[in-house]
Coordinates of C-alpha atoms in Angstrom, one line a residue:
X7 CA 89.9 193.9 40.2
X8 CA 91.2 190.8 39.9
X9 CA 94.8 192.6 39.2
X10 CA 94.5 194.4 42.4
X11 CA 93.6 191.0 44.2
X12 CA 96.5 189.0 42.5
X13 CA 99.0 192.1 43.9
X14 CA 97.8 191.8 47.3
X15 CA 97.8 188.1 48.0
X16 CA 101.4 188.2 46.0
X17 CA 102.4 190.8 48.4
X18 CA 101.2 188.7 51.6
X19 CA 102.9 185.5 50.4
X20 CA 106.1 187.6 49.8
X21 CA 106.1 188.5 53.5
X22 CA 105.2 185.4 54.6
X23 CA 108.1 184.0 52.9
X24 CA 110.6 186.4 54.0
X25 CA 109.5 185.9 57.9
X26 CA 109.8 182.2 58.0
X27 CA 112.7 182.5 56.2
X28 CA 114.2 185.1 59.0
X29 CA 112.7 182.4 61.6
X30 CA 114.8 179.5 59.7
X31 CA 117.8 181.5 59.9
X32 CA 120.6 179.6 61.5
X33 CA 122.5 182.2 64.0
X34 CA 125.5 180.9 66.6
X35 CA 125.8 182.9 70.1
X36 CA 127.4 182.3 73.0
X37 CA 125.0 181.7 76.5
X38 CA 125.8 181.9 80.3
X39 CA 124.6 178.8 81.8
X40 CA 124.9 178.3 85.7
X41 CA 125.7 174.1 85.5
X42 CA 124.8 172.4 88.7
X43 CA 125.8 168.2 89.2
X44 CA 123.8 165.0 90.4
X45 CA 124.4 161.6 90.3
X46 CA 122.2 159.8 88.0
X47 CA 121.4 156.9 90.1
X48 CA 118.4 158.5 92.1
X49 CA 119.4 156.5 95.9
X50 CA 123.1 157.8 95.3
X51 CA 124.3 159.7 98.5
X52 CA 126.8 161.4 96.6
X53 CA 127.1 165.1 96.6
X54 CA 128.8 167.2 94.3
X55 CA 130.2 170.8 95.0
X56 CA 131.9 173.1 92.8
X57 CA 135.8 174.1 94.1
X58 CA 134.9 177.6 93.3
X59 CA 131.0 178.8 94.6
X60 CA 132.0 182.3 92.9
X61 CA 133.3 180.8 90.0
X62 CA 131.2 182.9 86.8
X63 CA 128.8 181.1 84.6
X64 CA 130.1 178.9 81.7
X65 CA 130.2 180.1 78.3
X66 CA 128.0 177.5 75.8
X67 CA 128.3 178.5 72.1
X68 CA 125.2 176.9 70.8
X69 CA 123.7 176.9 66.9
X70 CA 120.5 177.0 65.7
X71 CA 117.3 178.6 64.3
X72 CA 117.1 182.2 65.3
X73 CA 113.3 181.8 66.9
X74 CA 114.8 178.8 68.8
X75 CA 118.0 181.1 70.2
X76 CA 115.9 184.0 70.7
X77 CA 113.7 181.7 73.2
X78 CA 116.5 180.3 75.2
X79 CA 118.2 184.0 75.4
X80 CA 114.5 185.3 76.8
X81 CA 115.7 183.1 79.8
X82 CA 117.0 184.9 82.9
X83 CA 119.4 183.7 84.8
X84 CA 120.0 180.4 82.5
X85 CA 120.8 177.0 84.7
X86 CA 120.9 173.4 84.2
X87 CA 121.3 170.3 86.2
X88 CA 123.9 167.9 84.7
X89 CA 123.7 164.1 86.0
X90 CA 126.8 162.3 86.0
X91 CA 127.6 158.6 87.0
X92 CA 129.4 157.1 90.7
X93 CA 132.7 158.7 91.0
X94 CA 135.2 158.3 94.0
X95 CA 135.0 160.8 97.2
X96 CA 137.8 163.4 96.3
X97 CA 138.3 166.7 97.6
X98 CA 139.1 168.0 93.8
X99 CA 137.8 165.9 90.5
X100 CA 137.2 167.1 87.6
X101 CA 134.0 166.5 85.6
X102 CA 134.9 166.7 81.2
X103 CA 133.2 166.9 78.2
X104 CA 130.6 169.1 79.3
X105 CA 129.5 169.9 75.8
X106 CA 128.4 165.7 75.5
X107 CA 126.7 166.1 78.8
X108 CA 125.0 168.8 77.9
X109 CA 123.8 167.6 74.3
X110 CA 122.9 164.1 76.7
X111 CA 120.7 166.2 79.3
X112 CA 118.6 168.0 76.6
X113 CA 116.4 170.8 78.6
X114 CA 116.1 174.0 77.7
X115 CA 119.4 173.6 74.6
X116 CA 117.7 170.6 73.6
X117 CA 116.5 172.7 70.3
X118 CA 119.7 173.8 69.5
X119 CA 123.4 172.3 68.3
X120 CA 125.7 172.8 71.6
X121 CA 129.3 173.5 70.0
X122 CA 131.6 174.3 72.6
X123 CA 132.0 175.2 76.5
X124 CA 133.9 177.3 78.2
X125 CA 136.0 175.9 80.4
X126 CA 135.5 172.6 78.7
X127 CA 135.7 171.4 82.4
X128 CA 134.6 171.4 86.1
X129 CA 136.2 171.9 88.8
X130 CA 134.5 169.8 91.7
X131 CA 134.6 168.0 95.1
X132 CA 132.6 165.0 95.5
X133 CA 131.3 163.7 99.0
X134 CA 129.0 161.8 100.5
X135 CA 127.5 161.1 103.6
X136 CA 128.2 157.8 105.4
X137 CA 127.8 156.3 109.3
X138 CA 130.9 155.1 111.4
X139 CA 130.6 153.2 114.8
X140 CA 132.7 155.6 117.3
X141 CA 134.0 155.1 120.7
X142 CA 133.0 157.5 123.3
X143 CA 134.1 158.2 127.0
X144 CA 133.8 160.7 130.3
X145 CA 136.0 163.8 129.7
X146 CA 138.7 163.4 132.1
X147 CA 140.2 165.0 134.7
X148 CA 137.3 165.2 137.1
X149 CA 136.8 167.9 139.6
X150 CA 133.7 166.9 141.6
X151 CA 133.6 164.6 144.5
X152 CA 132.2 160.9 144.0
X153 CA 130.8 158.4 146.3
X154 CA 130.4 156.3 143.6
X155 CA 132.1 156.8 140.0
X156 CA 130.4 158.0 137.1
X157 CA 129.5 155.2 134.5
X158 CA 127.8 155.7 130.8
X159 CA 125.1 153.7 129.9
X160 CA 126.7 153.0 126.3
X161 CA 130.6 152.9 125.0
X162 CA 129.8 153.5 121.4
X163 CA 127.7 155.5 118.8
X164 CA 126.9 155.7 115.4
X165 CA 128.1 159.1 113.8
X166 CA 126.9 160.1 110.4
X167 CA 129.3 162.4 108.6
X168 CA 131.0 163.5 105.4
X169 CA 133.3 160.5 103.9
X170 CA 136.2 163.0 102.8
X171 CA 136.4 163.8 106.5
X172 CA 136.5 160.1 107.7
X173 CA 139.3 159.5 105.2
X174 CA 141.6 162.3 106.4
X175 CA 141.2 161.5 110.1
X176 CA 141.7 157.4 109.1
X177 CA 145.1 158.8 107.2
X178 CA 146.2 160.0 110.2
X179 CA 145.8 157.2 112.5
X180 CA 143.3 155.5 114.8
X181 CA 139.4 157.4 114.8
X182 CA 139.7 160.0 117.8
X183 CA 137.4 159.5 120.6
X184 CA 134.3 161.7 121.5
X185 CA 135.1 162.9 124.8
X186 CA 131.4 163.6 126.8
X187 CA 131.6 166.5 129.2
X188 CA 129.2 165.3 132.4
X189 CA 130.1 167.2 135.1
X190 CA 128.8 170.3 133.6
X191 CA 125.2 168.3 134.0
X192 CA 126.1 166.3 137.3
X193 CA 127.4 169.6 139.2
X194 CA 123.4 170.4 139.4
X195 CA 122.2 166.9 140.5
X196 CA 121.7 166.0 144.5
X197 CA 124.3 164.7 146.5
X198 CA 124.9 161.5 148.2
X199 CA 121.7 160.2 145.7
X200 CA 122.4 158.2 142.9
X201 CA 121.5 160.1 139.8
X202 CA 120.9 159.9 136.1
X203 CA 121.4 162.7 133.6
X204 CA 121.7 162.2 129.9
X205 CA 124.6 163.9 128.3
X206 CA 125.1 165.7 124.7
X207 CA 127.2 163.9 122.4
X208 CA 129.2 166.8 120.1
X209 CA 130.2 164.7 117.3
X210 CA 130.9 167.7 115.2
X211 CA 133.7 168.8 117.3
X212 CA 135.5 165.6 116.5
X213 CA 134.1 165.2 113.1
X214 CA 133.6 168.2 111.6
X215 CA 130.6 169.8 110.0
X216 CA 127.5 168.3 110.0
X217 CA 128.5 165.0 111.8
X218 CA 125.6 163.7 113.9
X219 CA 125.3 161.2 116.6
X220 CA 122.6 158.3 117.1
X221 CA 121.6 158.7 120.1
X222 CA 122.7 161.9 120.9
X223 CA 122.8 161.8 124.2
X224 CA 124.0 159.3 126.3
X225 CA 123.0 158.1 129.9
X226 CA 125.0 158.9 132.9
X227 CA 125.4 157.3 136.1
X228 CA 127.2 158.4 139.3
X229 CA 126.6 159.4 143.1
X230 CA 127.8 162.5 143.9
X231 CA 129.7 162.6 147.7
X232 CA 127.7 164.1 150.2
X233 CA 128.7 168.0 150.8
X234 CA 131.6 168.2 153.1
X235 CA 133.6 171.3 154.0
X236 CA 137.3 171.9 153.5
X237 CA 140.1 174.3 154.5
X238 CA 142.8 176.0 152.7
X239 CA 145.5 178.3 153.4
X240 CA 146.2 181.0 150.6
X241 CA 149.9 182.5 151.3
X242 CA 149.8 185.5 149.2
X243 CA 146.7 186.9 148.3
X244 CA 147.0 190.8 146.4
X245 CA 145.5 193.5 148.5
X246 CA 144.2 196.5 146.7
X247 CA 144.1 200.2 148.4
X248 CA 140.4 201.8 147.3
X249 CA 139.2 205.5 147.7
X250 CA 135.7 206.0 148.3
X251 CA 133.5 208.3 145.4
X252 CA 134.2 211.2 148.3
X253 CA 137.0 211.3 147.3
X254 CA 136.9 211.5 143.2
X255 CA 138.6 214.5 142.2
X256 CA 140.9 215.4 145.2
X257 CA 144.7 214.7 144.9
X258 CA 145.7 212.2 147.1
X259 CA 147.5 209.0 147.2
X260 CA 148.1 205.9 149.8
X261 CA 151.6 205.4 150.8
X262 CA 152.1 201.8 152.1
X263 CA 153.8 201.8 155.5
X264 CA 158.2 200.4 155.6
X265 CA 157.9 201.7 151.9
X266 CA 156.2 198.8 150.3
X267 CA 154.6 199.2 146.8
X268 CA 152.3 196.2 146.9
X269 CA 151.1 194.0 149.9
X270 CA 150.0 190.5 150.5
X271 CA 148.2 188.5 152.9
X272 CA 148.3 185.1 153.9
X273 CA 144.5 184.1 154.5
X274 CA 142.7 180.5 155.4
X275 CA 139.4 179.4 153.7
X276 CA 136.5 177.5 154.2
X277 CA 134.3 176.0 151.8
X278 CA 132.4 173.1 149.7
X279 CA 135.1 170.4 148.8
X280 CA 134.4 171.4 144.7
X281 CA 135.1 175.2 146.1
X282 CA 138.1 174.4 147.6
X283 CA 139.2 171.9 144.5
X284 CA 138.6 174.9 142.6
X285 CA 140.6 177.2 144.0
X286 CA 143.6 177.2 141.6
X287 CA 141.5 177.8 138.5
X288 CA 139.9 180.9 140.6
X289 CA 143.6 182.5 141.5
X290 CA 144.4 181.9 138.0
X291 CA 141.8 184.0 136.9
X292 CA 142.2 186.8 140.1
X293 CA 139.0 186.4 141.5
X294 CA 140.6 186.1 145.4
X295 CA 141.9 189.2 146.3
X296 CA 141.5 191.9 149.4
X297 CA 140.2 195.5 149.1
X298 CA 141.3 198.2 151.7
X299 CA 137.6 200.3 151.5
X300 CA 139.3 203.9 152.3
X301 CA 136.2 205.8 153.4
X302 CA 135.4 208.8 155.2
X303 CA 135.3 207.9 158.7
X304 CA 138.1 205.9 158.2
X305 CA 140.3 208.9 157.6
X306 CA 138.8 211.9 158.5
X307 CA 141.1 214.6 160.0
X308 CA 144.0 211.9 160.0
X309 CA 145.3 212.4 156.5
X310 CA 149.3 212.2 157.2
X311 CA 148.8 209.9 159.9
X312 CA 149.6 206.1 160.1
X313 CA 146.2 204.0 159.8
X314 CA 145.7 200.4 160.3
X315 CA 142.4 198.6 158.6
X316 CA 141.6 195.4 158.0
X317 CA 141.3 194.7 154.9
X318 CA 138.1 193.2 152.8
X319 CA 138.5 189.8 151.3
X320 CA 136.5 189.2 148.1
X321 CA 135.8 185.6 147.6
X322 CA 133.5 183.3 145.1
X323 CA 130.6 181.8 145.7
X324 CA 130.7 178.8 148.1
X325 CA 133.8 180.0 150.1
X326 CA 134.5 182.2 153.6
X327 CA 137.0 183.2 155.3
X328 CA 138.3 181.1 158.7
X329 CA 139.4 184.3 160.4
X330 CA 139.8 188.0 158.9
X331 CA 143.4 188.9 157.8
X332 CA 146.1 190.8 159.4
X333 CA 145.7 194.8 158.9
X334 CA 147.5 197.2 156.5
X335 CA 149.2 199.7 157.8
X336 CA 148.9 202.9 155.8
X337 CA 149.0 206.5 155.3
X338 CA 147.0 209.2 153.2
X339 CA 149.3 211.8 151.7
X340 CA 147.9 214.8 150.2
X341 CA 149.7 215.7 147.3
X342 CA 150.1 219.4 146.3
X343 CA 148.8 221.0 143.2
X344 CA 151.6 221.8 140.6

């Protein structure tokens, strides 16, 4: 009986020894580790980003007891943050000796011996947020009519931006000025009275992504001139013939008098000073033109005869015709089926 107990105890002790020896066995493996970088100083504004955000994880070769290695291998998406010393802003920089940094950091690999890291260094960009005083001015030319010209409450703002962008702009010479579009706000204001509006400061359009200003709006004061009417003559407004819906599907064409291929008319328009001042831009977008509306009552039983029709002139809001344009002579011709 004692011999049986002795054999059982020996078997258990042997199993424990083998199990312990297996767990203490040293193994060497490669681990995929995503590395992030942060400054060591807690109040630092330094931001470190990988040059290639899509780059694969680093291959870290470690050695240690099988149990400790297995515990790390069970972790999903192994990631570590390495804290680095302050370094100057740079569009491209290298963080070297990643193995040494990993040994200092410890973390999930603290119980393992770090043998190597592939690649041994990280390509990064280093940046930080800085603040710079920047001039602001009113965007010109101005198109509204003013009784008293607009003035800005301030001519400078504080802009927070990335230092790399500031360095690049300084390398080109003096810092650019932020221009402020005041007329999109003032155009809705009362005329003839002193008004105040707060206009956005678009710092990002000048100083790049994430740039912000303090304040983010500036006050503008101005007095728009009282609304007045003015006139302007337009020498060559294009006229377009237009058949009514009742003629869709019927084969006919419009023939202009004297064999002309296009027809224009001289017109005179009246409107507010702002509308008159904007005519050149309106014409460039072809928003002023004439239409000859050929309706059933205009040409019934008169196909083949010369017609004289006053065109309708299409005008933007704020403009009207001083007098109707001269009529257009044309003929509606039936086209034979082939």
